Each structure stands twice: as C-alpha cells, then as structure tokens.
Amino acid sequence: PGRPPRAGPALLELNLSGNQLCTAGAQALASSFRSSPALTCASSGLRILSLAKCLIGTGGIAALLPALKQCCALSSLDLTSNFLYDEGASAVAPWLAFASPRLEFVSLAFNGIGEEGANALHAAIEAKQTAAPQERSARHVGRDAPHASRLLTANLAGNNWNTRCNTAFFKLADRHGIEIYVRDQRAFNLTTAY
C-alpha cells in the first residue's frame, strides 16, 4: 500500500486491421486514446496505427481525428480499404497537414476518394512538406515536444480520381522526394503497405 502503480510497457504499435470497428468502434478507440496519456505522449506514445479494412466511414473518421491530434508520436497511419470517400479525405487533410508532426507514412488507398478528396489531400501533403523543415529548425523545448517530420510515403492507390489528379501527385512526389502511390499496382521498390 502507498506505492504508486507501476506503468506497464508502452504500446507503440496497434494493429486492428480486419476488425469490423465501424463508427461505434472508432468512437470507442478515440475515447481510449483520449483517456490514456501513455498513448498520446510524444516520447513514448503510439507510433504505428493500422486500421485497414475496419469498415470506418466518415462518422468513424470524424470521431477518430480529434483523438489522433493527441497522438504526437504517430509516424504511421494505415486506413486502407475503408469508406472515407471525399468527405472523409477532406476531414483527414487538415490533420495530415497540421496535426501530425511525426507522420512519415499514410495509406488512404481504396477508400472511394474522388477528385474533391484528392485535391484536399494534395494540398495537405504540400502544406506538411513545406512546414516540416521550418518546424524542425524552430527548436522545441520540453521532453514531449513534437519534432516535425516530412511525409516519406503516401499510398493513395485504388481511389476514384482522374488522370489530372494522378499527374498532380506525381509532380508533388517529384518536387518533395516523396513516394506516392496512386495506381492499383503494388510498389516494387519498397515493402508494400498492405
């Protein structure tokens, strides 16, 4: 008695892929993120979150995004094969641009995203790549301060936008040195995202 409880090992990776979370499961997951400082700590928090094929739609992503803003250590987010469409992609875009300081990999492949969502994601990736070097140079103070990272890989394959959007993503990738996948084939020069 009188001793503080010992903390268990940090949860660095959470893979819930293939579970039928739907909106209710996404809300429950968001609630657990908000109530667990260990998951949201920038130095020892959750780094990899895989929610591929979880039946998450626009309501589920709307529930998750505020909680993901607290996950400062998150470097990889996989939302492959859900039901985000344009509305979900447009909701993810501001988080991707401004609230994901360490994110280096994101997959929004096979989500039925059209031209509107593609434009929002393009602008978000551009903003993240432009802001990261400036934030990195502005020396953050404190143990849990986030350090901005540039996005290294974005898997956007299998969505429903046109060739013009693909061309814009290819130019963005070339300009910033990012690997962006917009076609249905698997990448052959790095480990596949799914």
PDB file of C-alpha atoms in Angstrom:
ATOM      1  CA  PRO A   1       0.000   0.000   0.000  1.00  0.00           C
ATOM      2  CA  GLY A   2       1.103   3.555  -0.592  1.00  0.00           C
ATOM      3  CA  ARG A   3       3.233   2.675  -3.630  1.00  0.00           C
ATOM      4  CA  PRO A   4       2.344   4.295  -6.929  1.00  0.00           C
ATOM      5  CA  PRO A   5       1.206   1.808  -9.588  1.00  0.00           C
ATOM      6  CA  ARG A   6       3.939   0.732 -11.973  1.00  0.00           C
ATOM      7  CA  ALA A   7       3.475   1.592 -15.584  1.00  0.00           C
ATOM      8  CA  GLY A   8       3.469  -1.315 -17.970  1.00  0.00           C
ATOM      9  CA  PRO A   9       5.339  -1.393 -21.243  1.00  0.00           C
ATOM     10  CA  ALA A  10       4.426   1.314 -23.720  1.00  0.00           C
ATOM     11  CA  LEU A  11       2.048   0.430 -26.550  1.00  0.00           C
ATOM     12  CA  LEU A  12       3.960   1.518 -29.633  1.00  0.00           C
ATOM     13  CA  GLU A  13       2.017  -0.333 -32.328  1.00  0.00           C
ATOM     14  CA  LEU A  14      -1.681  -1.106 -32.575  1.00  0.00           C
ATOM     15  CA  ASN A  15      -2.957  -3.223 -35.469  1.00  0.00           C
ATOM     16  CA  LEU A  16      -6.735  -3.613 -35.558  1.00  0.00           C
ATOM     17  CA  SER A  17      -6.873  -4.271 -39.294  1.00  0.00           C
ATOM     18  CA  GLY A  18      -9.673  -6.515 -40.483  1.00  0.00           C
ATOM     19  CA  ASN A  19     -11.911  -5.881 -37.478  1.00  0.00           C
ATOM     20  CA  GLN A  20     -15.390  -4.518 -38.083  1.00  0.00           C
ATOM     21  CA  LEU A  21     -14.969  -1.384 -35.976  1.00  0.00           C
ATOM     22  CA  CYS A  22     -17.467   0.757 -37.882  1.00  0.00           C
ATOM     23  CA  THR A  23     -18.398   4.101 -36.308  1.00  0.00           C
ATOM     24  CA  ALA A  24     -19.052   2.729 -32.802  1.00  0.00           C
ATOM     25  CA  GLY A  25     -15.665   1.000 -32.660  1.00  0.00           C
ATOM     26  CA  ALA A  26     -13.894   4.102 -33.954  1.00  0.00           C
ATOM     27  CA  GLN A  27     -15.631   6.158 -31.246  1.00  0.00           C
ATOM     28  CA  ALA A  28     -14.559   3.666 -28.559  1.00  0.00           C
ATOM     29  CA  LEU A  29     -10.982   3.705 -29.852  1.00  0.00           C
ATOM     30  CA  ALA A  30     -10.959   7.518 -29.847  1.00  0.00           C
ATOM     31  CA  SER A  31     -12.231   7.518 -26.264  1.00  0.00           C
ATOM     32  CA  SER A  32      -9.441   5.181 -25.183  1.00  0.00           C
ATOM     33  CA  PHE A  33      -6.843   7.448 -26.821  1.00  0.00           C
ATOM     34  CA  ARG A  34      -8.209  10.491 -25.012  1.00  0.00           C
ATOM     35  CA  SER A  35      -8.154   8.724 -21.642  1.00  0.00           C
ATOM     36  CA  SER A  36      -4.641   7.288 -21.940  1.00  0.00           C
ATOM     37  CA  PRO A  37      -1.758   9.756 -21.613  1.00  0.00           C
ATOM     38  CA  ALA A  38       0.682   6.900 -22.320  1.00  0.00           C
ATOM     39  CA  LEU A  39      -0.705   6.542 -25.859  1.00  0.00           C
ATOM     40  CA  THR A  40      -0.502  10.236 -26.609  1.00  0.00           C
ATOM     41  CA  CYS A  41       2.916  11.031 -25.119  1.00  0.00           C
ATOM     42  CA  ALA A  42       5.299  12.314 -27.804  1.00  0.00           C
ATOM     43  CA  SER A  43       8.303  10.456 -26.417  1.00  0.00           C
ATOM     44  CA  SER A  44       6.775   7.043 -25.692  1.00  0.00           C
ATOM     45  CA  GLY A  45       3.332   7.081 -27.274  1.00  0.00           C
ATOM     46  CA  LEU A  46       1.705   5.147 -30.066  1.00  0.00           C
ATOM     47  CA  ARG A  47       3.819   5.184 -33.228  1.00  0.00           C
ATOM     48  CA  ILE A  48       2.018   2.835 -35.641  1.00  0.00           C
ATOM     49  CA  LEU A  49      -1.745   2.576 -36.039  1.00  0.00           C
ATOM     50  CA  SER A  50      -3.214   0.127 -38.563  1.00  0.00           C
ATOM     51  CA  LEU A  51      -6.949   0.356 -39.180  1.00  0.00           C
ATOM     52  CA  ALA A  52      -7.145  -1.174 -42.662  1.00  0.00           C
ATOM     53  CA  LYS A  53     -10.392  -2.906 -43.599  1.00  0.00           C
ATOM     54  CA  CYS A  54     -12.212  -1.817 -40.425  1.00  0.00           C
ATOM     55  CA  LEU A  55     -15.398  -0.516 -42.112  1.00  0.00           C
ATOM     56  CA  ILE A  56     -14.621   3.013 -40.922  1.00  0.00           C
ATOM     57  CA  GLY A  57     -16.708   5.631 -42.685  1.00  0.00           C
ATOM     58  CA  THR A  58     -17.000   9.377 -42.414  1.00  0.00           C
ATOM     59  CA  GLY A  59     -18.594   9.190 -38.949  1.00  0.00           C
ATOM     60  CA  GLY A  60     -15.811   6.951 -37.671  1.00  0.00           C
ATOM     61  CA  ILE A  61     -13.025   9.136 -39.018  1.00  0.00           C
ATOM     62  CA  ALA A  62     -14.758  12.213 -37.573  1.00  0.00           C
ATOM     63  CA  ALA A  63     -14.640  10.519 -34.158  1.00  0.00           C
ATOM     64  CA  LEU A  64     -11.007   9.453 -34.536  1.00  0.00           C
ATOM     65  CA  LEU A  65      -9.426  12.682 -35.786  1.00  0.00           C
ATOM     66  CA  PRO A  66      -9.649  14.695 -32.541  1.00  0.00           C
ATOM     67  CA  ALA A  67      -8.029  11.789 -30.683  1.00  0.00           C
ATOM     68  CA  LEU A  68      -5.346  11.353 -33.350  1.00  0.00           C
ATOM     69  CA  LYS A  69      -4.388  15.003 -32.864  1.00  0.00           C
ATOM     70  CA  GLN A  70      -3.208  13.974 -29.389  1.00  0.00           C
ATOM     71  CA  CYS A  71      -1.035  11.101 -30.708  1.00  0.00           C
ATOM     72  CA  CYS A  72       2.081  13.222 -31.199  1.00  0.00           C
ATOM     73  CA  ALA A  73       4.414  10.237 -31.729  1.00  0.00           C
ATOM     74  CA  LEU A  74       2.337   8.671 -34.527  1.00  0.00           C
ATOM     75  CA  SER A  75       4.615   8.011 -37.516  1.00  0.00           C
ATOM     76  CA  SER A  76       2.450   5.559 -39.497  1.00  0.00           C
ATOM     77  CA  LEU A  77      -1.299   5.503 -40.133  1.00  0.00           C
ATOM     78  CA  ASP A  78      -2.949   2.865 -42.323  1.00  0.00           C
ATOM     79  CA  LEU A  79      -6.592   3.467 -43.242  1.00  0.00           C
ATOM     80  CA  THR A  80      -6.553   1.279 -46.374  1.00  0.00           C
ATOM     81  CA  SER A  81      -9.870  -0.111 -47.645  1.00  0.00           C
ATOM     82  CA  ASN A  82     -12.362   1.761 -45.519  1.00  0.00           C
ATOM     83  CA  PHE A  83     -15.233   4.021 -46.617  1.00  0.00           C
ATOM     84  CA  LEU A  84     -13.828   7.530 -46.329  1.00  0.00           C
ATOM     85  CA  TYR A  85     -14.837   8.922 -49.743  1.00  0.00           C
ATOM     86  CA  ASP A  86     -14.345  12.646 -50.433  1.00  0.00           C
ATOM     87  CA  GLU A  87     -15.871  13.734 -47.135  1.00  0.00           C
ATOM     88  CA  GLY A  88     -13.510  11.574 -45.075  1.00  0.00           C
ATOM     89  CA  ALA A  89     -10.446  12.545 -47.115  1.00  0.00           C
ATOM     90  CA  SER A  90     -11.352  16.217 -46.729  1.00  0.00           C
ATOM     91  CA  ALA A  91     -11.635  15.686 -42.958  1.00  0.00           C
ATOM     92  CA  VAL A  92      -8.268  13.876 -42.789  1.00  0.00           C
ATOM     93  CA  ALA A  93      -6.481  16.569 -44.838  1.00  0.00           C
ATOM     94  CA  PRO A  94      -6.165  19.284 -42.130  1.00  0.00           C
ATOM     95  CA  TRP A  95      -4.980  16.690 -39.609  1.00  0.00           C
ATOM     96  CA  LEU A  96      -2.429  15.416 -42.114  1.00  0.00           C
ATOM     97  CA  ALA A  97      -1.173  18.925 -42.870  1.00  0.00           C
ATOM     98  CA  PHE A  98      -1.051  20.456 -39.416  1.00  0.00           C
ATOM     99  CA  ALA A  99      -1.683  17.975 -36.583  1.00  0.00           C
ATOM    100  CA  SER A 100       0.547  15.014 -37.429  1.00  0.00           C
ATOM    101  CA  PRO A 101       4.024  16.250 -36.534  1.00  0.00           C
ATOM    102  CA  ARG A 102       5.860  12.927 -36.843  1.00  0.00           C
ATOM    103  CA  LEU A 103       3.801  11.197 -39.527  1.00  0.00           C
ATOM    104  CA  GLU A 104       6.034   9.665 -42.214  1.00  0.00           C
ATOM    105  CA  PHE A 105       3.688   7.052 -43.746  1.00  0.00           C
ATOM    106  CA  VAL A 106      -0.015   7.249 -44.521  1.00  0.00           C
ATOM    107  CA  SER A 107      -2.252   4.928 -46.505  1.00  0.00           C
ATOM    108  CA  LEU A 108      -5.661   6.044 -47.684  1.00  0.00           C
ATOM    109  CA  ALA A 109      -5.738   3.529 -50.528  1.00  0.00           C
ATOM    110  CA  PHE A 110      -9.013   2.028 -51.767  1.00  0.00           C
ATOM    111  CA  ASN A 111     -11.335   4.444 -49.973  1.00  0.00           C
ATOM    112  CA  GLY A 112     -13.529   5.615 -52.853  1.00  0.00           C
ATOM    113  CA  ILE A 113     -11.917   9.060 -52.763  1.00  0.00           C
ATOM    114  CA  GLY A 114     -12.737  11.235 -55.769  1.00  0.00           C
ATOM    115  CA  GLU A 115     -11.353  14.443 -57.199  1.00  0.00           C
ATOM    116  CA  GLU A 116     -12.518  16.672 -54.323  1.00  0.00           C
ATOM    117  CA  GLY A 117     -10.794  14.473 -51.748  1.00  0.00           C
ATOM    118  CA  ALA A 118      -7.690  14.167 -53.941  1.00  0.00           C
ATOM    119  CA  ASN A 119      -7.414  17.963 -54.116  1.00  0.00           C
ATOM    120  CA  ALA A 120      -7.712  18.235 -50.319  1.00  0.00           C
ATOM    121  CA  LEU A 121      -5.047  15.540 -49.791  1.00  0.00           C
ATOM    122  CA  HIS A 122      -2.732  17.145 -52.350  1.00  0.00           C
ATOM    123  CA  ALA A 123      -2.947  20.498 -50.564  1.00  0.00           C
ATOM    124  CA  ALA A 124      -2.404  18.816 -47.183  1.00  0.00           C
ATOM    125  CA  ILE A 125       0.692  16.911 -48.299  1.00  0.00           C
ATOM    126  CA  GLU A 126       2.095  20.069 -49.884  1.00  0.00           C
ATOM    127  CA  ALA A 127       1.497  22.001 -46.637  1.00  0.00           C
ATOM    128  CA  LYS A 128       3.094  19.272 -44.491  1.00  0.00           C
ATOM    129  CA  GLN A 129       6.190  19.066 -46.698  1.00  0.00           C
ATOM    130  CA  THR A 130       6.584  22.839 -46.706  1.00  0.00           C
ATOM    131  CA  ALA A 131       6.030  23.271 -42.948  1.00  0.00           C
ATOM    132  CA  ALA A 132       8.198  20.379 -41.693  1.00  0.00           C
ATOM    133  CA  PRO A 133      11.644  21.935 -42.304  1.00  0.00           C
ATOM    134  CA  GLN A 134      10.554  25.212 -40.703  1.00  0.00           C
ATOM    135  CA  GLU A 135       9.148  23.480 -37.625  1.00  0.00           C
ATOM    136  CA  ARG A 136      12.231  21.275 -37.291  1.00  0.00           C
ATOM    137  CA  SER A 137      14.501  24.281 -37.207  1.00  0.00           C
ATOM    138  CA  ALA A 138      12.435  26.058 -34.539  1.00  0.00           C
ATOM    139  CA  ARG A 139      13.944  24.042 -31.617  1.00  0.00           C
ATOM    140  CA  HIS A 140      11.074  22.826 -29.462  1.00  0.00           C
ATOM    141  CA  VAL A 141      11.639  22.906 -25.714  1.00  0.00           C
ATOM    142  CA  GLY A 142      10.494  20.139 -23.392  1.00  0.00           C
ATOM    143  CA  ARG A 143      10.655  16.373 -23.229  1.00  0.00           C
ATOM    144  CA  ASP A 144       7.386  15.745 -25.028  1.00  0.00           C
ATOM    145  CA  ALA A 145       7.727  18.415 -27.696  1.00  0.00           C
ATOM    146  CA  PRO A 146       6.887  17.090 -31.163  1.00  0.00           C
ATOM    147  CA  HIS A 147       9.542  17.263 -33.856  1.00  0.00           C
ATOM    148  CA  ALA A 148       8.158  17.811 -37.314  1.00  0.00           C
ATOM    149  CA  SER A 149       8.790  15.121 -39.904  1.00  0.00           C
ATOM    150  CA  ARG A 150       8.271  15.170 -43.614  1.00  0.00           C
ATOM    151  CA  LEU A 151       5.952  12.621 -45.116  1.00  0.00           C
ATOM    152  CA  LEU A 152       8.038   9.908 -46.790  1.00  0.00           C
ATOM    153  CA  THR A 153       5.358   7.647 -48.270  1.00  0.00           C
ATOM    154  CA  ALA A 154       1.683   8.073 -49.133  1.00  0.00           C
ATOM    155  CA  ASN A 155      -0.277   5.123 -50.512  1.00  0.00           C
ATOM    156  CA  LEU A 156      -3.294   6.576 -52.296  1.00  0.00           C
ATOM    157  CA  ALA A 157      -3.832   3.760 -54.803  1.00  0.00           C
ATOM    158  CA  GLY A 158      -7.206   2.483 -55.935  1.00  0.00           C
ATOM    159  CA  ASN A 159      -9.224   5.638 -55.447  1.00  0.00           C
ATOM    160  CA  ASN A 160     -11.638   7.244 -57.913  1.00  0.00           C
ATOM    161  CA  TRP A 161      -9.963  10.382 -59.180  1.00  0.00           C
ATOM    162  CA  ASN A 162      -8.884  11.271 -62.695  1.00  0.00           C
ATOM    163  CA  THR A 163      -5.548  11.327 -64.522  1.00  0.00           C
ATOM    164  CA  ARG A 164      -5.118  15.043 -63.810  1.00  0.00           C
ATOM    165  CA  CYS A 165      -5.054  14.272 -60.070  1.00  0.00           C
ATOM    166  CA  ASN A 166      -2.531  11.469 -60.625  1.00  0.00           C
ATOM    167  CA  THR A 167      -0.292  13.861 -62.563  1.00  0.00           C
ATOM    168  CA  ALA A 168      -0.513  16.439 -59.766  1.00  0.00           C
ATOM    169  CA  PHE A 169       0.514  13.789 -57.209  1.00  0.00           C
ATOM    170  CA  PHE A 170       3.429  12.658 -59.409  1.00  0.00           C
ATOM    171  CA  LYS A 171       4.669  16.266 -59.609  1.00  0.00           C
ATOM    172  CA  LEU A 172       4.245  16.690 -55.849  1.00  0.00           C
ATOM    173  CA  ALA A 173       6.220  13.487 -55.232  1.00  0.00           C
ATOM    174  CA  ASP A 174       8.989  14.643 -57.537  1.00  0.00           C
ATOM    175  CA  ARG A 175       9.126  18.130 -56.024  1.00  0.00           C
ATOM    176  CA  HIS A 176       9.382  16.884 -52.434  1.00  0.00           C
ATOM    177  CA  GLY A 177      11.056  13.495 -52.822  1.00  0.00           C
ATOM    178  CA  ILE A 178       8.081  11.522 -51.508  1.00  0.00           C
ATOM    179  CA  GLU A 179       6.947   8.088 -52.621  1.00  0.00           C
ATOM    180  CA  ILE A 180       3.300   8.486 -53.593  1.00  0.00           C
ATOM    181  CA  TYR A 181       1.341   5.547 -54.983  1.00  0.00           C
ATOM    182  CA  VAL A 182      -1.789   6.381 -56.947  1.00  0.00           C
ATOM    183  CA  ARG A 183      -2.230   3.319 -59.143  1.00  0.00           C
ATOM    184  CA  ASP A 184      -3.614  -0.071 -58.192  1.00  0.00           C
ATOM    185  CA  GLN A 185      -0.324  -1.929 -58.525  1.00  0.00           C
ATOM    186  CA  ARG A 186       1.906  -2.661 -55.572  1.00  0.00           C
ATOM    187  CA  ALA A 187       5.131  -0.752 -55.088  1.00  0.00           C
ATOM    188  CA  PHE A 188       8.157  -2.652 -56.257  1.00  0.00           C
ATOM    189  CA  ASN A 189      10.899  -0.566 -54.716  1.00  0.00           C
ATOM    190  CA  LEU A 190       9.901  -0.773 -51.056  1.00  0.00           C
ATOM    191  CA  THR A 191       7.935  -3.039 -48.768  1.00  0.00           C
ATOM    192  CA  THR A 192       4.295  -2.960 -49.742  1.00  0.00           C
ATOM    193  CA  ALA A 193       1.924  -1.092 -47.492  1.00  0.00           C
ATOM    194  CA  TYR A 194      -0.635  -3.865 -47.366  1.00  0.00           C
TER     195      TYR A 194
END
